[in-house]
Amino acid sequence: MATQGRGEAGAGGRRKGSTEAGSGSQLCCGLFDMSAHQQGTELDLSWISKIQVNKPAVLRRAEQIQARRPVKKEWQAAWLLKAVTCIDLTTLSGDDTASNVQRLCYKAKYPIREDLLKALNMHDKGITTAAVCVYPARVCDAVKALKAAGCDIPVASVATGFPAGQTHLKTRLEEIRLAVEDGATEIDVVINRTLVLTGQWKGSDFIKTSTGKETVNATFPVAIVMLRAIRDFFWKTGNKVGFKPAGGIRSAKDSLVWLSLIKEELGDEWMKPELFRIGASTLLADIERQIYHHVTGRYAAYHDLPMS
Amino acid sequence: MAATRTASRAGEIFTTLEYGPAPESHACALAWLDTQDRHLGHYVNGQWLKPEHRSSVPCQDPITGENLASCLQAQSEDVAAAVEAARASLENWSTQPGAFRAQHLTRLAKAIQKHQRLLWTLESLVTGRAVREVRDRDVPLAQQLLQYHAVQAHTQEEALAGWEPMGVIGLILSPTFPFLDMMWRICPALAVGCTVVVLAPPASPTPLLLAQLAGELGPFPGILNVISGPASLGPVLAAQPGVQKVAFCGAIEGGLRLLIQEAVWDETMRRLQERMGRLRCGRGLDGAVDMGARGDAARDLAQRYVREAQSQGAQVFQAGSVPSDSPFFPPTLVSDLPPASPCTQAEVPWPLVVASPFRTAKEALAVANGTPRGGSASVWSERLGQALELAYGLQVGTVWINAHGLRDPAVPTGGCKESGSSWHGGQDGLYEYLRPSGTPAWIPYLSKTLDYDSFGLALPSALPAGPETGPAPPYGLFVGGRFQAPGARSSRPIRDSQGSLLGYVAEGGAKDIRGAVEAAHQAAPGWMSQSPAARAALLWALAAALQRREPNLVSRLERHGVELKVAKVEVELSVKRLRAWGARVQAQGCALQVAELRGPVLRLREPLGVLAIVCPDEWPLLAFVSLLAPALAHGNTVVLVPSGASPIPALEVCQEMAALLPAGLVNVVTGDRDHLTRCLALHQDIQALWYFGSAQGSQFVEWASAGNLKPVWVNRGCPRAWDQEAEGAGPELGLRAAWTKALWLPMGD
């Protein structure tokens, strides 16, 4: 796996609803015909040069946020369900095939056992994951499986030489076009970090902590810096940029901390799948286990819950 | 099954995404109170002490008002019993090897670790403070304090050779932070071999719990004794025979003043308000709460301040999720207070922040230093040069750059001005409970007959006493770099030991003291900003001048009745003192490395400012120089009253200083000692006062200086061996001649 840099400044990006690949932009765009997307704003690099990060303070805040907002009992259950609706249920393995992608899609449609949702009176709220996320070559399989399951969960595809992004612009653009042709409606783009490190930034609808394939992925200190950049941008332009932490988020407790981090730094309006996604593959299983425990008062055995 | 219970609200919470209650169980705190049948006494000598016929006060949950327990109020006999226990165990405890005491402290740290949940729930339950504050900060810090001081105890024999423990320490705690206050002070005291009697405020069980944990460790039950009672018992504690020192911490208001540069005012206020809006206020024992409550009294105080500020035209912003019922008060940001309004002068109560704009850094510094308080401050700026300039200029005990509220056991925490003059933590904290070996123990003797109103008030009238024999001494008061006639325009005769007249010196008075202090203040900025090398050079130049003047000084001393041999030694030693302090100027500050912080903490030794010194009668030249030299070396400017019986050698030195030193750096006022002492002690703009004279004079100095809490050093009538290295030039003088400031420099990009 490629592990250049830590991608602290947002090594992934996503753009929805644009109709063409931005002019020579290394931050490419997916097609998403329905949703409104960023109106965009003049690129003002002086904003970036003025950014100051007080690292010790950020580290302290990151430590505090994990201890200061515990959510318990039915609040925990409700928050965990909210986390489910923000998950980009992901499989990014070299050995993905149609069958495991199909299973993933089914799990995306039915993330929590029906009887558990019923017990919480949430069975009719359409709880699904926010999207399924696969490699470009598996987009076809995913679209087919979701269609068969009768749902409109969007298919997101990583593209553009994922995870390193070190391929030619031409092939990267082509990769996006192909994924979109196959039915992907959201594209996770690896930005060209060569350009980033030399200060040549581009805009985005969504920013992502990292590809999830790095040695260090979504960490709270990095997230705090990114979230505050999102807030500043919102204050300056009125545009809301989304945020997606990915990689290493495995426990239900982690997902609660991420939600409270969003709530604390950006507010409730960001706590929805349109502006917040969690890129994860095994997180959902732990959330389901916690909800099982909440509902039944027992810890689930491995076979009690369907696998994805 | 849980399902039916939870079904009702999950959907609603899913939409609102609100936080729910996250209560910490306080069952263990209640269980502990139950072990005492909800009736707390005092903890003395390893046992609970519950004397009969005492009044008791209820210990209440400040939020619900629920009665948790009743606490006995101590009376004088209980204080005496506690002090007796501490005295009895002092001998055994202080003579243990440091390594042994270190082990004992480590065991106490372990005991705290084992019972930390009990500690934090109890503290949060009875104080109403947010549990996360106690759990995440206070309890770990308490353990670190014990561990740090265990290490200090372990190395005591080498690192603190020449010092011995003071003895029994009395400690009076504030009602706001009894637990941590106590830890900061008992750790160094116990480490160096003192034993402690703590007077805890009424209805605060945590210190009692801590004493129990310490007492149950075994062999030394009497080293930590806690009695609870009203602050009015403080004088009783201080007057107990055997109590060598009383440390106290007053109420901490906890509000903040914020100075914001105009250019970033809007942006800062917006971010501040945004952040305040996210604060959660509620029951302290809720794990998701940022701010607890501190009871009705604190809320009323805040309420009054806000009303007053509003009536004076201030803007008040309140936010956060706060229960509407008493005793909660929302975090409050007050701005646009007119500069002259009474609120601007008053101390800001918790949980308020008063923000005001400034134009230049210089202006900010003037505003920040223009208060009688000198505890701590933080500087926020991305311009490191400017931030450091401000940090160095702030007259406070602790400055954080781009951070706030960090604490570490290795960093001395203290203050200046009315925030007190003692230090906790670090090396400085240890010296608070040590005295140079061989110093006589303090006998708590207060003369009831001393009349504070009239002490030193009357000036003796001086009459002509005959012609001067031999060469006339230099005449006048040495103020502002030259000899001046005294305001009273009168003189006092100086006689030798046989009673024959040596000459006349000027009779100084209140106006001369005022003039001398003014001159010293004028010289202060120049002298403080001198490099250590320049200060050393000047002290050495003075030493050389004294050496040149040796025959003259020796003959002056002889005429005062000093033997020739002794007189020669006195001059030689005086020269040596000046050289020695000149050499010590170099090594004063240092950088500390602190756990959990990348970046250094600078420990700076700051000049006190204008230091007044009343010299002893004995060793008229040596004592004068021994006191003057460390004061100058540490950057102070000085007003001195020389020996009353033999002021003439000191005046001879002034003739040299007139030529060598900047004007006003040293000012010497002769006259009636008691009268001049009175003038100095009652002067509010003197930053410290050293007095070597009678017991009565010492008592007066301590009483009068309490007005502005200026640090004093008095000898209570005990003579000092100025010719001995330890007492005449020991580290004690250096410690007394400057105050410590900690400057935190967190790094990271």
mmCIF file of N, CA and C in Angstrom, chain B residues 118-204:
data_model
loop_
_atom_site.group_PDB
_atom_site.id
_atom_site.type_symbol
_atom_site.label_atom_id
_atom_site.label_comp_id
_atom_site.label_asym_id
_atom_site.label_seq_id
_atom_site.Cartn_x
_atom_site.Cartn_y
_atom_site.Cartn_z
ATOM 1 N N LEU B 118 -13.721 7.282 44.486
ATOM 2 C CA LEU B 118 -14.301 7.834 45.701
ATOM 3 C C LEU B 118 -13.930 9.310 45.844
ATOM 4 N N LEU B 119 -12.647 9.609 45.583
ATOM 5 C CA LEU B 119 -12.187 10.996 45.722
ATOM 6 C C LEU B 119 -12.925 11.927 44.783
ATOM 7 N N TRP B 120 -12.994 11.512 43.516
ATOM 8 C CA TRP B 120 -13.556 12.477 42.570
ATOM 9 C C TRP B 120 -15.071 12.606 42.709
ATOM 10 N N THR B 121 -15.745 11.520 43.015
ATOM 11 C CA THR B 121 -17.191 11.667 43.182
ATOM 12 C C THR B 121 -17.496 12.470 44.443
ATOM 13 N N LEU B 122 -16.753 12.230 45.495
ATOM 14 C CA LEU B 122 -17.005 12.978 46.731
ATOM 15 C C LEU B 122 -16.756 14.473 46.520
ATOM 16 N N GLU B 123 -15.621 14.779 45.893
ATOM 17 C CA GLU B 123 -15.285 16.190 45.672
ATOM 18 C C GLU B 123 -16.327 16.863 44.786
ATOM 19 N N SER B 124 -16.714 16.178 43.719
ATOM 20 C CA SER B 124 -17.694 16.770 42.813
ATOM 21 C C SER B 124 -19.058 16.886 43.484
ATOM 22 N N LEU B 125 -19.402 15.884 44.268
ATOM 23 C CA LEU B 125 -20.701 15.878 44.939
ATOM 24 C C LEU B 125 -20.843 17.071 45.886
ATOM 25 N N VAL B 126 -19.813 17.326 46.679
ATOM 26 C CA VAL B 126 -19.978 18.363 47.705
ATOM 27 C C VAL B 126 -19.626 19.758 47.217
ATOM 28 N N THR B 127 -18.810 19.866 46.166
ATOM 29 C CA THR B 127 -18.478 21.202 45.680
ATOM 30 C C THR B 127 -19.346 21.623 44.508
ATOM 31 N N GLY B 128 -19.969 20.666 43.838
ATOM 32 C CA GLY B 128 -20.775 21.001 42.664
ATOM 33 C C GLY B 128 -19.954 21.204 41.412
ATOM 34 N N ARG B 129 -18.628 21.021 41.527
ATOM 35 C CA ARG B 129 -17.787 21.218 40.342
ATOM 36 C C ARG B 129 -17.958 20.061 39.374
ATOM 37 N N ALA B 130 -17.701 20.345 38.096
ATOM 38 C CA ALA B 130 -17.854 19.317 37.066
ATOM 39 C C ALA B 130 -16.920 18.155 37.374
ATOM 40 N N VAL B 131 -17.458 16.966 37.297
ATOM 41 C CA VAL B 131 -16.696 15.786 37.698
ATOM 42 C C VAL B 131 -15.485 15.579 36.795
ATOM 43 N N ARG B 132 -15.627 15.967 35.524
ATOM 44 C CA ARG B 132 -14.497 15.747 34.621
ATOM 45 C C ARG B 132 -13.292 16.599 35.025
ATOM 46 N N GLU B 133 -13.580 17.766 35.595
ATOM 47 C CA GLU B 133 -12.502 18.644 36.048
ATOM 48 C C GLU B 133 -11.718 17.966 37.174
ATOM 49 N N VAL B 134 -12.454 17.371 38.096
ATOM 50 C CA VAL B 134 -11.820 16.719 39.231
ATOM 51 C C VAL B 134 -11.140 15.422 38.782
ATOM 52 N N ARG B 135 -11.858 14.667 37.965
ATOM 53 C CA ARG B 135 -11.373 13.354 37.558
ATOM 54 C C ARG B 135 -10.179 13.455 36.614
ATOM 55 N N ASP B 136 -10.286 14.364 35.624
ATOM 56 C CA ASP B 136 -9.245 14.412 34.597
ATOM 57 C C ASP B 136 -8.080 15.305 34.984
ATOM 58 N N ARG B 137 -8.278 16.209 35.956
ATOM 59 C CA ARG B 137 -7.201 17.135 36.266
ATOM 60 C C ARG B 137 -6.740 17.009 37.712
ATOM 61 N N ASP B 138 -7.647 17.197 38.646
ATOM 62 C CA ASP B 138 -7.234 17.287 40.052
ATOM 63 C C ASP B 138 -6.636 15.988 40.569
ATOM 64 N N VAL B 139 -7.315 14.886 40.343
ATOM 65 C CA VAL B 139 -6.853 13.628 40.923
ATOM 66 C C VAL B 139 -5.510 13.179 40.318
ATOM 67 N N PRO B 140 -5.358 13.217 38.984
ATOM 68 C CA PRO B 140 -4.028 12.880 38.446
ATOM 69 C C PRO B 140 -2.950 13.831 38.955
ATOM 70 N N LEU B 141 -3.297 15.121 39.049
ATOM 71 C CA LEU B 141 -2.307 16.090 39.520
ATOM 72 C C LEU B 141 -1.919 15.803 40.973
ATOM 73 N N ALA B 142 -2.893 15.397 41.772
ATOM 74 C CA ALA B 142 -2.595 15.068 43.161
ATOM 75 C C ALA B 142 -1.571 13.933 43.228
ATOM 76 N N GLN B 143 -1.750 12.948 42.376
ATOM 77 C CA GLN B 143 -0.789 11.835 42.365
ATOM 78 C C GLN B 143 0.579 12.286 41.885
ATOM 79 N N GLN B 144 0.563 13.113 40.830
ATOM 80 C CA GLN B 144 1.851 13.620 40.331
ATOM 81 C C GLN B 144 2.571 14.430 41.396
ATOM 82 N N LEU B 145 1.800 15.216 42.139
ATOM 83 C CA LEU B 145 2.417 16.026 43.188
ATOM 84 C C LEU B 145 3.111 15.144 44.214
ATOM 85 N N LEU B 146 2.434 14.084 44.607
ATOM 86 C CA LEU B 146 3.035 13.189 45.593
ATOM 87 C C LEU B 146 4.288 12.532 45.027
ATOM 88 N N GLN B 147 4.204 12.117 43.766
ATOM 89 C CA GLN B 147 5.365 11.451 43.189
ATOM 90 C C GLN B 147 6.541 12.402 43.039
ATOM 91 N N TYR B 148 6.242 13.615 42.562
ATOM 92 C CA TYR B 148 7.319 14.591 42.401
ATOM 93 C C TYR B 148 7.989 14.866 43.736
ATOM 94 N N HIS B 149 7.182 15.058 44.760
ATOM 95 C CA HIS B 149 7.763 15.407 46.046
ATOM 96 C C HIS B 149 8.419 14.212 46.722
ATOM 97 N N ALA B 150 7.993 13.020 46.359
ATOM 98 C CA ALA B 150 8.709 11.838 46.848
ATOM 99 C C ALA B 150 10.142 11.868 46.325
ATOM 100 N N VAL B 151 10.278 12.229 45.053
ATOM 101 C CA VAL B 151 11.629 12.315 44.482
ATOM 102 C C VAL B 151 12.442 13.389 45.198
ATOM 103 N N GLN B 152 11.790 14.514 45.488
ATOM 104 C CA GLN B 152 12.509 15.585 46.178
ATOM 105 C C GLN B 152 12.960 15.125 47.565
ATOM 106 N N ALA B 153 12.083 14.387 48.241
ATOM 107 C CA ALA B 153 12.453 13.892 49.565
ATOM 108 C C ALA B 153 13.637 12.935 49.462
ATOM 109 N N HIS B 154 13.610 12.132 48.411
ATOM 110 C CA HIS B 154 14.668 11.141 48.237
ATOM 111 C C HIS B 154 16.041 11.796 48.115
ATOM 112 N N THR B 155 16.087 12.938 47.449
ATOM 113 C CA THR B 155 17.380 13.587 47.218
ATOM 114 C C THR B 155 17.639 14.713 48.212
ATOM 115 N N GLN B 156 16.813 14.789 49.228
ATOM 116 C CA GLN B 156 16.893 15.941 50.137
ATOM 117 C C GLN B 156 18.266 16.111 50.776
ATOM 118 N N GLU B 157 18.856 15.010 51.228
ATOM 119 C CA GLU B 157 20.111 15.126 51.973
ATOM 120 C C GLU B 157 21.200 15.819 51.151
ATOM 121 N N GLU B 158 21.241 15.514 49.826
ATOM 122 C CA GLU B 158 22.262 16.203 49.029
ATOM 123 C C GLU B 158 21.769 17.552 48.533
ATOM 124 N N ALA B 159 20.564 17.534 47.946
ATOM 125 C CA ALA B 159 20.113 18.732 47.240
ATOM 126 C C ALA B 159 19.788 19.875 48.199
ATOM 127 N N LEU B 160 19.384 19.555 49.407
ATOM 128 C CA LEU B 160 18.960 20.613 50.320
ATOM 129 C C LEU B 160 19.804 20.594 51.592
ATOM 130 N N ALA B 161 21.076 20.296 51.415
ATOM 131 C CA ALA B 161 21.965 20.304 52.575
ATOM 132 C C ALA B 161 22.008 21.713 53.147
ATOM 133 N N GLY B 162 22.106 21.815 54.464
ATOM 134 C CA GLY B 162 22.143 23.134 55.079
ATOM 135 C C GLY B 162 20.762 23.669 55.410
ATOM 136 N N TRP B 163 19.730 22.893 55.115
ATOM 137 C CA TRP B 163 18.363 23.317 55.439
ATOM 138 C C TRP B 163 17.714 22.242 56.300
ATOM 139 N N GLU B 164 16.820 22.677 57.147
ATOM 140 C CA GLU B 164 16.093 21.698 57.957
ATOM 141 C C GLU B 164 14.612 22.029 57.947
ATOM 142 N N PRO B 165 13.779 21.014 58.206
ATOM 143 C CA PRO B 165 12.329 21.279 58.174
ATOM 144 C C PRO B 165 11.936 22.276 59.254
ATOM 145 N N MET B 166 10.947 23.086 58.953
ATOM 146 C CA MET B 166 10.535 24.124 59.905
ATOM 147 C C MET B 166 9.888 23.530 61.143
ATOM 148 N N GLY B 167 9.071 22.518 60.947
ATOM 149 C CA GLY B 167 8.365 21.945 62.095
ATOM 150 C C GLY B 167 6.902 21.728 61.759
ATOM 151 N N VAL B 168 6.035 22.112 62.657
ATOM 152 C CA VAL B 168 4.605 21.927 62.420
ATOM 153 C C VAL B 168 4.085 23.074 61.561
ATOM 154 N N ILE B 169 3.396 22.712 60.504
ATOM 155 C CA ILE B 169 2.865 23.716 59.582
ATOM 156 C C ILE B 169 1.350 23.773 59.743
ATOM 157 N N GLY B 170 0.818 24.972 59.885
ATOM 158 C CA GLY B 170 -0.629 25.149 59.885
ATOM 159 C C GLY B 170 -1.069 25.536 58.493
ATOM 160 N N LEU B 171 -2.179 24.992 58.055
ATOM 161 C CA LEU B 171 -2.630 25.281 56.693
ATOM 162 C C LEU B 171 -4.115 25.609 56.741
ATOM 163 N N ILE B 172 -4.462 26.778 56.227
ATOM 164 C CA ILE B 172 -5.869 27.193 56.219
ATOM 165 C C ILE B 172 -6.352 27.179 54.779
ATOM 166 N N LEU B 173 -7.356 26.376 54.500
ATOM 167 C CA LEU B 173 -7.776 26.162 53.115
ATOM 168 C C LEU B 173 -8.898 27.110 52.702
ATOM 169 N N SER B 174 -8.964 27.352 51.391
ATOM 170 C CA SER B 174 -10.043 28.181 50.856
ATOM 171 C C SER B 174 -11.262 27.295 50.613
ATOM 172 N N PRO B 175 -12.446 27.895 50.604
ATOM 173 C CA PRO B 175 -13.632 27.069 50.367
ATOM 174 C C PRO B 175 -13.773 26.613 48.913
ATOM 175 N N THR B 176 -13.048 27.255 47.970
ATOM 176 C CA THR B 176 -13.308 26.936 46.565
ATOM 177 C C THR B 176 -12.653 25.639 46.110
ATOM 178 N N PHE B 177 -11.361 25.507 46.364
ATOM 179 C CA PHE B 177 -10.656 24.322 45.865
ATOM 180 C C PHE B 177 -9.920 23.612 46.998
ATOM 181 N N PRO B 178 -10.629 23.155 48.009
ATOM 182 C CA PRO B 178 -9.917 22.638 49.185
ATOM 183 C C PRO B 178 -8.971 21.489 48.858
ATOM 184 N N PHE B 179 -9.371 20.628 47.931
ATOM 185 C CA PHE B 179 -8.599 19.420 47.703
ATOM 186 C C PHE B 179 -7.232 19.703 47.075
ATOM 187 N N LEU B 180 -7.243 20.424 45.943
ATOM 188 C CA LEU B 180 -5.962 20.692 45.273
ATOM 189 C C LEU B 180 -5.096 21.672 46.057
ATOM 190 N N ASP B 181 -5.738 22.697 46.611
ATOM 191 C CA ASP B 181 -5.015 23.644 47.473
ATOM 192 C C ASP B 181 -4.199 22.893 48.494
ATOM 193 N N MET B 182 -4.863 21.911 49.069
ATOM 194 C CA MET B 182 -4.236 21.146 50.129
ATOM 195 C C MET B 182 -3.054 20.348 49.584
ATOM 196 N N MET B 183 -3.255 19.716 48.443
ATOM 197 C CA MET B 183 -2.178 18.885 47.901
ATOM 198 C C MET B 183 -0.939 19.720 47.584
ATOM 199 N N TRP B 184 -1.143 20.901 46.976
ATOM 200 C CA TRP B 184 0.002 21.748 46.605
ATOM 201 C C TRP B 184 0.843 22.111 47.816
ATOM 202 N N ARG B 185 0.206 22.165 48.978
ATOM 203 C CA ARG B 185 0.941 22.625 50.155
ATOM 204 C C ARG B 185 1.414 21.502 51.053
ATOM 205 N N ILE B 186 0.590 20.453 51.204
ATOM 206 C CA ILE B 186 1.050 19.401 52.120
ATOM 207 C C ILE B 186 2.167 18.562 51.507
ATOM 208 N N CYS B 187 2.173 18.416 50.192
ATOM 209 C CA CYS B 187 3.189 17.549 49.582
ATOM 210 C C CYS B 187 4.610 18.039 49.898
ATOM 211 N N PRO B 188 4.933 19.313 49.589
ATOM 212 C CA PRO B 188 6.293 19.753 49.928
ATOM 213 C C PRO B 188 6.547 19.740 51.422
ATOM 214 N N ALA B 189 5.545 20.092 52.222
ATOM 215 C CA ALA B 189 5.755 20.145 53.670
ATOM 216 C C ALA B 189 6.092 18.757 54.203
ATOM 217 N N LEU B 190 5.297 17.776 53.801
ATOM 218 C CA LEU B 190 5.560 16.415 54.278
ATOM 219 C C LEU B 190 6.880 15.898 53.723
ATOM 220 N N ALA B 191 7.158 16.231 52.463
ATOM 221 C CA ALA B 191 8.373 15.704 51.834
ATOM 222 C C ALA B 191 9.625 16.131 52.588
ATOM 223 N N VAL B 192 9.676 17.398 52.999
ATOM 224 C CA VAL B 192 10.914 17.864 53.634
ATOM 225 C C VAL B 192 10.965 17.497 55.110
ATOM 226 N N GLY B 193 9.887 16.949 55.649
ATOM 227 C CA GLY B 193 9.944 16.476 57.029
ATOM 228 C C GLY B 193 9.096 17.250 58.014
ATOM 229 N N CYS B 194 8.256 18.151 57.494
ATOM 230 C CA CYS B 194 7.341 18.853 58.389
ATOM 231 C C CYS B 194 6.115 17.982 58.635
ATOM 232 N N THR B 195 5.354 18.300 59.659
ATOM 233 C CA THR B 195 4.045 17.690 59.842
ATOM 234 C C THR B 195 3.009 18.797 59.743
ATOM 235 N N VAL B 196 1.764 18.414 59.462
ATOM 236 C CA VAL B 196 0.798 19.424 59.045
ATOM 237 C C VAL B 196 -0.510 19.328 59.833
ATOM 238 N N VAL B 197 -1.046 20.491 60.157
ATOM 239 C CA VAL B 197 -2.412 20.570 60.668
ATOM 240 C C VAL B 197 -3.207 21.405 59.681
ATOM 241 N N VAL B 198 -4.251 20.822 59.128
ATOM 242 C CA VAL B 198 -5.035 21.519 58.117
ATOM 243 C C VAL B 198 -6.341 21.978 58.739
ATOM 244 N N LEU B 199 -6.642 23.253 58.550
ATOM 245 C CA LEU B 199 -7.952 23.741 58.946
ATOM 246 C C LEU B 199 -8.792 23.835 57.679
ATOM 247 N N ALA B 200 -9.682 22.862 57.521
ATOM 248 C CA ALA B 200 -10.501 22.814 56.308
ATOM 249 C C ALA B 200 -11.761 23.634 56.540
ATOM 250 N N PRO B 201 -12.280 24.258 55.477
ATOM 251 C CA PRO B 201 -13.511 25.028 55.646
ATOM 252 C C PRO B 201 -14.641 24.108 56.091
ATOM 253 N N PRO B 202 -15.664 24.666 56.688
ATOM 254 C CA PRO B 202 -16.756 23.841 57.166
ATOM 255 C C PRO B 202 -17.355 23.033 56.028
ATOM 256 N N ALA B 203 -17.780 21.853 56.310
ATOM 257 C CA ALA B 203 -18.493 21.023 55.343
ATOM 258 C C ALA B 203 -17.692 20.719 54.092
ATOM 259 N N SER B 204 -16.400 20.436 54.230
ATOM 260 C CA SER B 204 -15.656 19.951 53.064
ATOM 261 C C SER B 204 -14.973 18.634 53.423
#
